[in-house]
CSV table of N, CA, C and O in Angstrom, one decimal:
chain,number,residue,atom,x,y,z
B,1,UNK,N,-4.0,-4.5,-16.5
B,1,UNK,CA,-3.7,-4.3,-15.1
B,1,UNK,C,-2.3,-3.7,-15.0
B,1,UNK,O,-1.4,-4.0,-15.8
B,2,UNK,N,-2.1,-2.9,-14.0
B,2,UNK,CA,-0.9,-2.3,-13.8
B,2,UNK,C,0.0,-3.0,-12.7
B,2,UNK,O,-0.5,-3.2,-11.6
B,3,UNK,N,1.2,-3.4,-13.1
B,3,UNK,CA,2.1,-4.1,-12.2
B,3,UNK,C,3.3,-3.2,-11.9
B,3,UNK,O,4.0,-2.7,-12.8
B,4,UNK,N,3.5,-2.9,-10.6
B,4,UNK,CA,4.6,-2.1,-10.1
B,4,UNK,C,5.8,-3.0,-9.9
B,4,UNK,O,5.7,-4.0,-9.2
B,5,UNK,N,7.0,-2.6,-10.4
B,5,UNK,CA,8.2,-3.4,-10.2
B,5,UNK,C,9.2,-2.5,-9.6
B,5,UNK,O,9.6,-1.4,-10.1
B,6,UNK,N,9.6,-2.8,-8.3
B,6,UNK,CA,10.5,-2.0,-7.5
B,6,UNK,C,11.8,-2.7,-7.3
B,6,UNK,O,11.9,-3.8,-6.7
B,7,UNK,N,12.9,-2.0,-7.7
B,7,UNK,CA,14.3,-2.4,-7.4
B,7,UNK,C,15.2,-1.3,-7.7
B,7,UNK,O,15.0,-0.5,-8.6
B,8,UNK,N,16.3,-1.2,-6.9
B,8,UNK,CA,17.3,-0.2,-7.2
B,8,UNK,C,18.2,-0.6,-8.3
B,8,UNK,O,19.0,0.1,-8.8
B,9,UNK,N,18.1,-1.9,-8.8
B,9,UNK,CA,18.9,-2.4,-9.8
B,9,UNK,C,18.1,-2.5,-11.1
B,9,UNK,O,17.1,-3.2,-11.2
B,10,UNK,N,18.6,-1.7,-12.1
B,10,UNK,CA,17.9,-1.7,-13.4
B,10,UNK,C,17.8,-3.1,-14.1
B,10,UNK,O,16.8,-3.4,-14.7
B,11,UNK,N,18.9,-3.9,-13.9
B,11,UNK,CA,18.9,-5.2,-14.5
B,11,UNK,C,17.8,-6.1,-13.8
B,11,UNK,O,17.2,-6.9,-14.5
B,12,UNK,N,17.6,-6.0,-12.5
B,12,UNK,CA,16.6,-6.7,-11.9
B,12,UNK,C,15.2,-6.3,-12.4
B,12,UNK,O,14.3,-7.1,-12.6
B,13,UNK,N,15.0,-5.0,-12.5
B,13,UNK,CA,13.7,-4.5,-13.0
B,13,UNK,C,13.4,-5.0,-14.4
B,13,UNK,O,12.3,-5.5,-14.7
B,14,UNK,N,14.5,-5.0,-15.2
B,14,UNK,CA,14.3,-5.5,-16.6
B,14,UNK,C,14.0,-7.0,-16.6
B,14,UNK,O,13.2,-7.5,-17.4
B,15,UNK,N,14.7,-7.8,-15.7
B,15,UNK,CA,14.5,-9.2,-15.7
B,15,UNK,C,13.1,-9.6,-15.2
B,15,UNK,O,12.4,-10.5,-15.8
B,16,UNK,N,12.6,-8.8,-14.2
B,16,UNK,CA,11.2,-9.0,-13.7
B,16,UNK,C,10.2,-8.7,-14.8
B,16,UNK,O,9.3,-9.4,-15.1
B,17,UNK,N,10.4,-7.5,-15.5
B,17,UNK,CA,9.5,-7.1,-16.5
B,17,UNK,C,9.4,-8.1,-17.7
B,17,UNK,O,8.4,-8.4,-18.2
B,18,UNK,N,10.6,-8.6,-18.0
B,18,UNK,CA,10.7,-9.6,-19.1
B,18,UNK,C,10.0,-10.9,-18.7
B,18,UNK,O,9.3,-11.5,-19.5
B,19,UNK,N,10.2,-11.3,-17.5
B,19,UNK,CA,9.5,-12.6,-17.0
B,19,UNK,C,8.0,-12.5,-17.0
B,19,UNK,O,7.3,-13.4,-17.3
B,20,UNK,N,7.5,-11.3,-16.6
B,20,UNK,CA,6.1,-11.1,-16.5
B,20,UNK,C,5.5,-11.0,-17.9
B,20,UNK,O,4.5,-11.5,-18.3
B,21,UNK,N,6.2,-10.3,-18.8
B,21,UNK,CA,5.8,-10.1,-20.2
B,21,UNK,C,4.5,-9.3,-20.3
B,21,UNK,O,4.1,-8.6,-19.4
B,22,UNK,N,3.9,-9.3,-21.4
B,22,UNK,CA,2.7,-8.5,-21.7
B,22,UNK,C,1.5,-9.1,-21.0
B,22,UNK,O,0.5,-8.5,-20.8
B,23,UNK,N,1.6,-10.5,-20.9
B,23,UNK,CA,0.4,-11.2,-20.3
B,23,UNK,C,0.9,-12.5,-19.7
B,23,UNK,O,1.3,-13.4,-20.4
B,24,UNK,N,1.0,-12.5,-18.4
B,24,UNK,CA,1.7,-13.7,-17.7
B,24,UNK,C,0.9,-15.0,-17.8
B,24,UNK,O,1.4,-16.1,-17.6
B,25,UNK,N,-0.4,-14.9,-18.2
B,25,UNK,CA,-1.2,-16.1,-18.4
B,25,UNK,C,-2.4,-15.8,-19.3
B,25,UNK,O,-2.8,-14.6,-19.4
B,26,UNK,N,-2.9,-16.8,-20.0
B,26,UNK,CA,-3.9,-16.6,-21.0
B,26,UNK,C,-5.2,-16.0,-20.4
B,26,UNK,O,-6.0,-15.4,-21.1
B,27,UNK,N,-5.5,-16.3,-19.1
B,27,UNK,CA,-6.8,-15.9,-18.5
B,27,UNK,C,-6.7,-14.6,-17.7
B,27,UNK,O,-7.6,-14.3,-17.0
B,28,UNK,N,-5.6,-13.9,-17.8
B,28,UNK,CA,-5.5,-12.6,-17.1
B,28,UNK,C,-5.4,-11.5,-18.2
B,28,UNK,O,-4.9,-11.7,-19.3
B,29,UNK,N,-5.7,-10.2,-17.8
B,29,UNK,CA,-5.6,-9.1,-18.7
B,29,UNK,C,-4.1,-8.8,-19.1
B,29,UNK,O,-3.2,-9.3,-18.5
B,30,UNK,N,-3.9,-8.0,-20.1
B,30,UNK,CA,-2.6,-7.5,-20.5
B,30,UNK,C,-2.1,-6.7,-19.3
B,30,UNK,O,-2.8,-6.1,-18.6
B,31,UNK,N,-0.7,-6.6,-19.3
B,31,UNK,CA,-0.1,-5.9,-18.2
B,31,UNK,C,0.6,-4.7,-18.7
B,31,UNK,O,1.2,-4.6,-19.7
B,32,UNK,N,0.5,-3.6,-17.9
B,32,UNK,CA,1.3,-2.4,-18.0
B,32,UNK,C,2.3,-2.4,-16.9
B,32,UNK,O,1.9,-2.4,-15.7
B,33,UNK,N,3.6,-2.4,-17.2
B,33,UNK,CA,4.6,-2.4,-16.1
B,33,UNK,C,5.0,-1.0,-15.8
B,33,UNK,O,5.2,-0.1,-16.6
B,34,UNK,N,5.0,-0.7,-14.5
B,34,UNK,CA,5.5,0.6,-13.9
B,34,UNK,C,6.7,0.3,-13.1
B,34,UNK,O,6.7,-0.5,-12.1
B,35,UNK,N,7.9,0.8,-13.5
B,35,UNK,CA,9.1,0.6,-12.8
B,35,UNK,C,9.4,1.7,-11.9
B,35,UNK,O,9.2,2.9,-12.2
B,36,UNK,N,9.9,1.4,-10.7
B,36,UNK,CA,10.3,2.3,-9.7
B,36,UNK,C,11.7,1.9,-9.1
B,36,UNK,O,12.0,0.7,-8.9
B,37,UNK,N,12.5,2.9,-8.8
B,37,UNK,CA,13.8,2.7,-8.2
B,37,UNK,C,14.0,3.3,-6.9
B,37,UNK,O,15.0,3.1,-6.2
B,38,UNK,N,13.0,4.1,-6.5
B,38,UNK,CA,13.0,4.8,-5.2
B,38,UNK,C,11.8,4.6,-4.3
B,38,UNK,O,10.7,4.4,-4.8
B,39,UNK,N,12.0,4.6,-3.0
B,39,UNK,CA,10.9,4.3,-2.1
B,39,UNK,C,9.8,5.4,-2.2
B,39,UNK,O,8.6,5.0,-2.2
B,40,UNK,N,10.1,6.7,-2.2
B,40,UNK,CA,9.0,7.6,-2.3
B,40,UNK,C,8.1,7.4,-3.5
B,40,UNK,O,6.9,7.5,-3.4
B,41,UNK,N,8.7,7.0,-4.6
B,41,UNK,CA,7.8,6.8,-5.8
B,41,UNK,C,7.0,5.5,-5.6
B,41,UNK,O,5.8,5.5,-6.1
B,42,UNK,N,7.5,4.5,-5.0
B,42,UNK,CA,6.7,3.3,-4.7
B,42,UNK,C,5.5,3.7,-3.9
B,42,UNK,O,4.4,3.3,-4.2
B,43,UNK,N,5.7,4.4,-2.8
B,43,UNK,CA,4.6,4.8,-1.9
B,43,UNK,C,3.6,5.7,-2.7
B,43,UNK,O,2.4,5.5,-2.5
B,44,UNK,N,4.1,6.5,-3.5
B,44,UNK,CA,3.2,7.4,-4.3
B,44,UNK,C,2.3,6.5,-5.2
B,44,UNK,O,1.1,6.7,-5.2
B,45,UNK,N,2.9,5.5,-5.9
B,45,UNK,CA,2.1,4.6,-6.8
B,45,UNK,C,1.2,3.8,-6.0
B,45,UNK,O,0.0,3.6,-6.3
B,46,UNK,N,1.6,3.2,-4.9
B,46,UNK,CA,0.8,2.3,-4.1
B,46,UNK,C,-0.4,3.0,-3.5
B,46,UNK,O,-1.5,2.5,-3.4
B,47,UNK,N,-0.2,4.3,-3.1
B,47,UNK,CA,-1.2,5.1,-2.5
B,47,UNK,C,-2.2,5.6,-3.5
B,47,UNK,O,-3.3,6.1,-3.2
B,48,UNK,N,-1.8,5.6,-4.8
B,48,UNK,CA,-2.7,6.2,-5.9
B,48,UNK,C,-3.9,5.3,-6.2
B,48,UNK,O,-4.8,5.9,-6.8
B,49,UNK,N,-3.9,4.1,-5.8
B,49,UNK,CA,-5.0,3.2,-6.2
B,49,UNK,C,-4.9,2.7,-7.6
B,49,UNK,O,-5.8,2.0,-8.1
B,50,UNK,N,-3.9,3.0,-8.3
B,50,UNK,CA,-3.7,2.6,-9.7
B,50,UNK,C,-2.9,1.4,-10.0
B,50,UNK,O,-2.7,1.0,-11.1
B,51,UNK,N,-2.4,0.8,-8.9
B,51,UNK,CA,-1.5,-0.4,-9.1
B,51,UNK,C,-2.4,-1.6,-8.7
B,51,UNK,O,-3.1,-1.6,-7.7
B,52,UNK,N,-2.3,-2.7,-9.5
B,52,UNK,CA,-3.0,-3.9,-9.2
B,52,UNK,C,-2.2,-5.0,-8.5
B,52,UNK,O,-2.8,-5.7,-7.8
B,53,UNK,N,-0.9,-5.0,-8.8
B,53,UNK,CA,0.0,-6.0,-8.2
B,53,UNK,C,1.3,-5.3,-8.1
B,53,UNK,O,1.7,-4.5,-9.0
B,54,UNK,N,2.1,-5.6,-7.0
B,54,UNK,CA,3.4,-5.0,-6.9
B,54,UNK,C,4.4,-6.1,-6.7
B,54,UNK,O,4.2,-7.1,-6.0
B,55,UNK,N,5.6,-6.0,-7.4
B,55,UNK,CA,6.7,-6.9,-7.2
B,55,UNK,C,7.8,-6.1,-6.6
B,55,UNK,O,8.3,-5.2,-7.3
B,56,UNK,N,8.2,-6.4,-5.4
B,56,UNK,CA,9.2,-5.6,-4.7
B,56,UNK,C,10.5,-6.5,-4.4
B,56,UNK,O,10.4,-7.6,-3.9
B,57,UNK,N,11.6,-5.9,-4.7
B,57,UNK,CA,12.9,-6.5,-4.5
B,57,UNK,C,13.3,-6.4,-3.0
B,57,UNK,O,13.5,-5.2,-2.5
B,58,UNK,N,13.4,-7.5,-2.3
B,58,UNK,CA,13.8,-7.4,-0.9
B,58,UNK,C,15.2,-7.0,-0.7
B,58,UNK,O,15.6,-6.6,0.5
B,59,UNK,N,16.0,-7.0,-1.7
B,59,UNK,CA,17.4,-6.6,-1.5
B,59,UNK,C,17.7,-5.2,-1.9
B,59,UNK,O,18.9,-4.7,-1.8
B,60,UNK,N,16.7,-4.4,-2.2
B,60,UNK,CA,16.9,-3.0,-2.6
B,60,UNK,C,17.4,-2.2,-1.4
B,60,UNK,O,17.0,-2.4,-0.3
B,61,UNK,N,18.3,-1.3,-1.7
B,61,UNK,CA,18.9,-0.4,-0.7
B,61,UNK,C,18.6,1.1,-1.0
B,61,UNK,O,18.5,1.4,-2.2
B,62,UNK,N,18.4,2.0,-0.1
B,62,UNK,CA,18.4,1.8,1.3
B,62,UNK,C,17.1,1.2,1.8
B,62,UNK,O,17.0,0.7,3.0
B,63,UNK,N,16.0,1.3,1.1
B,63,UNK,CA,14.7,0.8,1.6
B,63,UNK,C,14.3,-0.5,0.9
B,63,UNK,O,14.1,-0.5,-0.3
B,64,UNK,N,14.4,-1.6,1.6
B,64,UNK,CA,14.1,-2.9,1.0
B,64,UNK,C,12.6,-3.1,0.8
B,64,UNK,O,11.8,-2.5,1.4
B,65,UNK,N,12.3,-4.0,-0.1
B,65,UNK,CA,10.9,-4.3,-0.4
B,65,UNK,C,10.2,-4.9,0.8
B,65,UNK,O,8.9,-4.7,0.9
B,66,UNK,N,10.8,-5.5,1.7
B,66,UNK,CA,10.1,-6.1,2.9
B,66,UNK,C,9.5,-5.0,3.8
B,66,UNK,O,8.4,-5.1,4.2
B,67,UNK,N,10.3,-4.0,4.1
B,67,UNK,CA,9.9,-2.9,4.9
B,67,UNK,C,8.8,-2.1,4.2
B,67,UNK,O,7.8,-1.7,4.8
B,68,UNK,N,8.9,-1.9,2.9
B,68,UNK,CA,7.9,-1.2,2.1
B,68,UNK,C,6.6,-2.0,2.1
B,68,UNK,O,5.5,-1.4,2.2
B,69,UNK,N,6.7,-3.3,1.9
B,69,UNK,CA,5.5,-4.2,1.9
B,69,UNK,C,4.8,-4.0,3.3
B,69,UNK,O,3.6,-3.9,3.3
B,70,UNK,N,5.5,-4.1,4.4
B,70,UNK,CA,4.9,-4.1,5.7
B,70,UNK,C,4.2,-2.7,5.9
B,70,UNK,O,3.0,-2.7,6.3
B,71,UNK,N,4.8,-1.6,5.5
B,71,UNK,CA,4.3,-0.3,5.6
B,71,UNK,C,3.0,-0.2,4.8
B,71,UNK,O,2.0,0.3,5.2
B,72,UNK,N,3.1,-0.6,3.5
B,72,UNK,CA,2.0,-0.5,2.6
B,72,UNK,C,0.8,-1.3,3.1
B,72,UNK,O,-0.4,-0.8,3.1
B,73,UNK,N,1.0,-2.5,3.6
B,73,UNK,CA,-0.1,-3.4,4.1
B,73,UNK,C,-0.7,-2.8,5.3
B,73,UNK,O,-1.9,-2.9,5.5
B,74,UNK,N,0.0,-2.0,6.1
B,74,UNK,CA,-0.5,-1.3,7.3
B,74,UNK,C,-1.2,0.0,7.0
B,74,UNK,O,-2.1,0.4,7.7
B,75,UNK,N,-0.8,0.7,5.9
B,75,UNK,CA,-1.2,2.0,5.7
B,75,UNK,C,-2.0,2.3,4.4
B,75,UNK,O,-2.7,3.3,4.4
B,76,UNK,N,-1.9,1.5,3.4
B,76,UNK,CA,-2.6,1.8,2.1
B,76,UNK,C,-3.9,1.1,2.1
B,76,UNK,O,-4.1,-0.1,2.2
B,77,UNK,N,-5.0,1.9,1.9
B,77,UNK,CA,-6.3,1.4,1.8
B,77,UNK,C,-6.4,0.5,0.5
B,77,UNK,O,-6.0,0.9,-0.6
B,78,UNK,N,-7.0,-0.6,0.6
B,78,UNK,CA,-7.1,-1.6,-0.5
B,78,UNK,C,-5.8,-1.8,-1.2
B,78,UNK,O,-5.7,-1.8,-2.4
B,79,UNK,N,-4.8,-2.1,-0.3
B,79,UNK,CA,-3.4,-2.4,-0.8
B,79,UNK,C,-3.4,-3.5,-1.8
B,79,UNK,O,-4.1,-4.6,-1.6
B,80,UNK,N,-2.7,-3.3,-3.0
B,80,UNK,CA,-2.7,-4.4,-3.9
B,80,UNK,C,-1.9,-5.6,-3.4
B,80,UNK,O,-1.0,-5.4,-2.5
B,81,UNK,N,-2.0,-6.8,-4.0
B,81,UNK,CA,-1.2,-7.9,-3.6
B,81,UNK,C,0.3,-7.6,-3.9
B,81,UNK,O,0.6,-7.0,-4.9
B,82,UNK,N,1.1,-8.1,-3.0
B,82,UNK,CA,2.6,-7.8,-3.1
B,82,UNK,C,3.3,-9.2,-3.2
B,82,UNK,O,3.1,-10.1,-2.4
B,83,UNK,N,4.2,-9.2,-4.2
B,83,UNK,CA,5.1,-10.3,-4.3
B,83,UNK,C,6.5,-9.8,-4.0
B,83,UNK,O,7.0,-8.8,-4.5
B,84,UNK,N,7.2,-10.5,-3.1
B,84,UNK,CA,8.6,-10.2,-2.7
B,84,UNK,C,9.6,-11.1,-3.4
B,84,UNK,O,9.4,-12.3,-3.4
B,85,UNK,N,10.6,-10.5,-3.8
B,85,UNK,CA,11.8,-11.2,-4.4
B,85,UNK,C,12.8,-11.3,-3.2
B,85,UNK,O,13.2,-10.3,-2.7
B,86,UNK,N,13.1,-12.6,-2.9
B,86,UNK,CA,14.1,-12.8,-1.8
B,86,UNK,C,15.3,-13.5,-2.3
B,86,UNK,O,15.3,-14.3,-3.2
B,87,UNK,N,16.5,-13.2,-1.7
B,87,UNK,CA,17.7,-13.8,-2.1
B,87,UNK,C,18.1,-15.0,-1.4
B,87,UNK,O,18.9,-15.8,-1.9
B,88,UNK,N,17.6,-15.1,-0.1
B,88,UNK,CA,18.0,-16.3,0.7
B,88,UNK,C,16.7,-17.0,1.2
B,88,UNK,O,15.8,-16.4,1.6
B,89,UNK,N,16.8,-18.3,1.2
B,89,UNK,CA,15.7,-19.1,1.7
B,89,UNK,C,15.3,-18.7,3.1
B,89,UNK,O,14.1,-18.7,3.5
B,90,UNK,N,16.2,-18.3,3.9
B,90,UNK,CA,16.0,-18.0,5.3
B,90,UNK,C,15.2,-16.6,5.4
B,90,UNK,O,14.7,-16.3,6.5
B,91,UNK,N,15.1,-15.9,4.3
B,91,UNK,CA,14.3,-14.7,4.4
B,91,UNK,C,12.8,-14.9,4.3
B,91,UNK,O,12.0,-13.9,4.4
B,92,UNK,N,12.3,-16.1,4.2
B,92,UNK,CA,10.9,-16.3,4.1
B,92,UNK,C,10.2,-15.9,5.4
B,92,UNK,O,9.1,-15.4,5.3
B,93,UNK,N,10.8,-16.0,6.5
B,93,UNK,CA,10.1,-15.5,7.7
B,93,UNK,C,10.0,-14.0,7.7
B,93,UNK,O,9.0,-13.5,8.2
B,94,UNK,N,11.0,-13.3,7.2
B,94,UNK,CA,10.9,-11.9,7.0
B,94,UNK,C,9.8,-11.5,6.1
B,94,UNK,O,9.1,-10.5,6.2
B,95,UNK,N,9.6,-12.3,5.0
B,95,UNK,CA,8.6,-12.0,4.0
B,95,UNK,C,7.2,-12.2,4.7
B,95,UNK,O,6.3,-11.4,4.4
B,96,UNK,N,7.1,-13.2,5.6
B,96,UNK,CA,5.8,-13.4,6.3
B,96,UNK,C,5.6,-12.2,7.2
B,96,UNK,O,4.5,-11.7,7.3
B,97,UNK,N,6.6,-11.7,7.9
B,97,UNK,CA,6.5,-10.5,8.7
B,97,UNK,C,6.0,-9.3,7.9
B,97,UNK,O,5.3,-8.5,8.4
B,98,UNK,N,6.5,-9.2,6.7
B,98,UNK,CA,6.2,-8.1,5.9
B,98,UNK,C,4.8,-8.1,5.3
B,98,UNK,O,4.4,-7.1,4.6
B,99,UNK,N,4.0,-9.2,5.6
B,99,UNK,CA,2.7,-9.3,5.1
B,99,UNK,C,2.6,-9.5,3.6
B,99,UNK,O,1.5,-9.2,3.0
B,100,UNK,N,3.7,-9.9,3.0
B,100,UNK,CA,3.6,-10.1,1.5
B,100,UNK,C,2.7,-11.3,1.2
B,100,UNK,O,2.5,-12.2,1.9
B,101,UNK,N,2.0,-11.1,0.0
B,101,UNK,CA,1.1,-12.1,-0.5
B,101,UNK,C,1.7,-13.3,-1.1
B,101,UNK,O,1.2,-14.4,-1.2
B,102,UNK,N,3.0,-13.1,-1.6
B,102,UNK,CA,3.7,-14.2,-2.3
B,102,UNK,C,5.2,-13.9,-2.2
B,102,UNK,O,5.6,-12.7,-2.0
B,103,UNK,N,6.0,-14.9,-2.4
B,103,UNK,CA,7.4,-14.8,-2.3
B,103,UNK,C,8.0,-15.6,-3.5
B,103,UNK,O,7.6,-16.7,-3.8
B,104,UNK,N,9.0,-15.0,-4.2
B,104,UNK,CA,9.7,-15.7,-5.3
B,104,UNK,C,11.2,-15.6,-5.0
B,104,UNK,O,11.7,-14.4,-4.8
B,105,UNK,N,11.9,-16.7,-5.0
B,105,UNK,CA,13.3,-16.6,-4.7
B,105,UNK,C,14.1,-16.2,-5.9
B,105,UNK,O,13.7,-16.4,-7.0
B,106,UNK,N,15.3,-15.6,-5.6
B,106,UNK,CA,16.3,-15.3,-6.6
B,106,UNK,C,17.4,-16.4,-6.6
B,106,UNK,O,17.6,-16.9,-5.5
B,107,UNK,N,18.0,-16.7,-7.7
B,107,UNK,CA,17.8,-16.2,-9.0
B,107,UNK,C,16.4,-16.5,-9.5
B,107,UNK,O,15.8,-17.6,-9.2
B,108,UNK,N,15.8,-15.6,-10.3
B,108,UNK,CA,14.5,-15.7,-10.8
B,108,UNK,C,14.3,-16.8,-11.8
B,108,UNK,O,15.2,-17.0,-12.7
B,109,UNK,N,13.2,-17.5,-11.6
B,109,UNK,CA,12.8,-18.5,-12.7
B,109,UNK,C,11.6,-17.8,-13.3
B,109,UNK,O,10.6,-17.6,-12.7
B,110,UNK,N,11.7,-17.4,-14.6
B,110,UNK,CA,10.7,-16.6,-15.3
B,110,UNK,C,9.3,-17.3,-15.2
B,110,UNK,O,8.3,-16.5,-14.9
B,111,UNK,N,9.1,-18.5,-15.3
B,111,UNK,CA,7.8,-19.2,-15.3
B,111,UNK,C,7.2,-19.1,-13.9
B,111,UNK,O,6.0,-18.9,-13.7
B,112,UNK,N,8.0,-19.2,-12.9
B,112,UNK,CA,7.6,-19.2,-11.5
B,112,UNK,C,7.1,-17.8,-11.2
B,112,UNK,O,6.0,-17.6,-10.6
B,113,UNK,N,7.8,-16.8,-11.6
B,113,UNK,CA,7.4,-15.4,-11.4
B,113,UNK,C,6.1,-15.1,-12.2
B,113,UNK,O,5.2,-14.5,-11.6
B,114,UNK,N,6.1,-15.5,-13.4
B,114,UNK,CA,4.9,-15.2,-14.2
B,114,UNK,C,3.7,-15.9,-13.6
B,114,UNK,O,2.6,-15.2,-13.5
B,115,UNK,N,3.8,-17.1,-13.2
B,115,UNK,CA,2.7,-17.8,-12.6
B,115,UNK,C,2.2,-17.1,-11.3
B,115,UNK,O,1.0,-17.0,-11.0
B,116,UNK,N,3.2,-16.7,-10.5
B,116,UNK,CA,2.9,-16.0,-9.2
B,116,UNK,C,2.2,-14.7,-9.5
B,116,UNK,O,1.2,-14.4,-8.8
B,117,UNK,N,2.7,-13.9,-10.4
B,117,UNK,CA,2.0,-12.6,-10.7
B,117,UNK,C,0.6,-12.8,-11.3
B,117,UNK,O,-0.3,-12.1,-10.9
B,118,UNK,N,0.5,-13.8,-12.1
B,118,UNK,CA,-0.9,-14.2,-12.7
B,118,UNK,C,-1.8,-14.5,-11.6
B,118,UNK,O,-3.0,-14.1,-11.6
B,119,UNK,N,-1.4,-15.3,-10.6
B,119,UNK,CA,-2.2,-15.7,-9.4
B,119,UNK,C,-2.6,-14.4,-8.7
B,119,UNK,O,-3.8,-14.3,-8.3
B,120,UNK,N,-1.7,-13.5,-8.5
B,120,UNK,CA,-2.0,-12.3,-7.7
B,120,UNK,C,-2.9,-11.4,-8.5
B,120,UNK,O,-3.8,-10.7,-8.0
B,121,UNK,N,-2.8,-11.4,-9.9
B,121,UNK,CA,-3.7,-10.6,-10.7
B,121,UNK,C,-5.2,-11.2,-10.6
B,121,UNK,O,-6.1,-10.4,-10.5
B,122,UNK,N,-5.3,-12.5,-10.6
B,122,UNK,CA,-6.6,-13.1,-10.4
B,122,UNK,C,-7.2,-12.7,-9.1
B,122,UNK,O,-8.4,-12.4,-9.0
B,123,UNK,N,-6.4,-12.8,-8.0
B,123,UNK,CA,-6.8,-12.4,-6.7
B,123,UNK,C,-7.3,-10.9,-6.7
B,123,UNK,O,-8.3,-10.6,-6.1
B,124,UNK,N,-6.5,-10.1,-7.3
B,124,UNK,CA,-6.9,-8.7,-7.3
B,124,UNK,C,-8.2,-8.4,-8.0
B,124,UNK,O,-9.0,-7.6,-7.6
B,125,UNK,N,-8.4,-9.1,-9.1
B,125,UNK,CA,-9.6,-8.9,-9.9
B,125,UNK,C,-10.8,-9.3,-9.1
B,125,UNK,O,-11.9,-8.7,-9.2
B,126,UNK,N,-10.7,-10.3,-8.2
B,126,UNK,CA,-11.8,-10.8,-7.4
B,126,UNK,C,-12.0,-10.0,-6.1
B,126,UNK,O,-13.1,-10.1,-5.5
B,127,UNK,N,-11.0,-9.3,-5.7
B,127,UNK,CA,-11.1,-8.6,-4.4
B,127,UNK,C,-11.0,-7.1,-4.4
B,127,UNK,O,-11.2,-6.5,-3.3
B,128,UNK,N,-10.8,-6.5,-5.5
B,128,UNK,CA,-10.5,-5.1,-5.6
B,128,UNK,C,-11.8,-4.3,-5.0
B,128,UNK,O,-12.9,-4.6,-5.5
B,129,UNK,N,-11.5,-3.4,-4.1
B,129,UNK,CA,-12.6,-2.7,-3.5
B,129,UNK,C,-13.1,-1.5,-4.3
B,129,UNK,O,-14.3,-1.3,-4.4
B,130,UNK,N,-12.2,-0.8,-4.9
B,130,UNK,CA,-12.6,0.4,-5.7
B,130,UNK,C,-12.4,0.1,-7.2
B,130,UNK,O,-11.5,0.5,-7.8
B,131,UNK,N,-13.4,-0.7,-7.7
B,131,UNK,CA,-13.3,-1.1,-9.1
B,131,UNK,C,-13.3,0.0,-10.0
B,131,UNK,O,-13.9,1.1,-9.8
B,132,UNK,N,-12.5,-0.2,-11.1
B,132,UNK,CA,-12.3,0.9,-12.1
B,132,UNK,C,-13.5,1.1,-12.9
B,132,UNK,O,-14.2,0.2,-13.3
């Protein structure tokens, strides 16, 4: 399965990729990580139908993951599940507004992120409309 990781910070992308690893749980497929640092590339990937799960950094500038999530959920046919990384506990209401499927707080706890991504992968496997 292909997991999109979006952040303008290369260290955050690396931390997320490392936490997810090659296989975040024994009962899910191996993962191919696709890293993005710009909003246009994220929209291109999400619209391609080739992404199974997206992990978006809510703190990315100038286009944050919350706004991208909201737009994707409104505009992308069969949008993949989205996990938002948030920096403040109070941002949970914004994550709900963004229609994100899951939220993981920063600083990242690798096991929490891996479990969350694995859950979203399971969900995607059971609900994907345009099966490969």
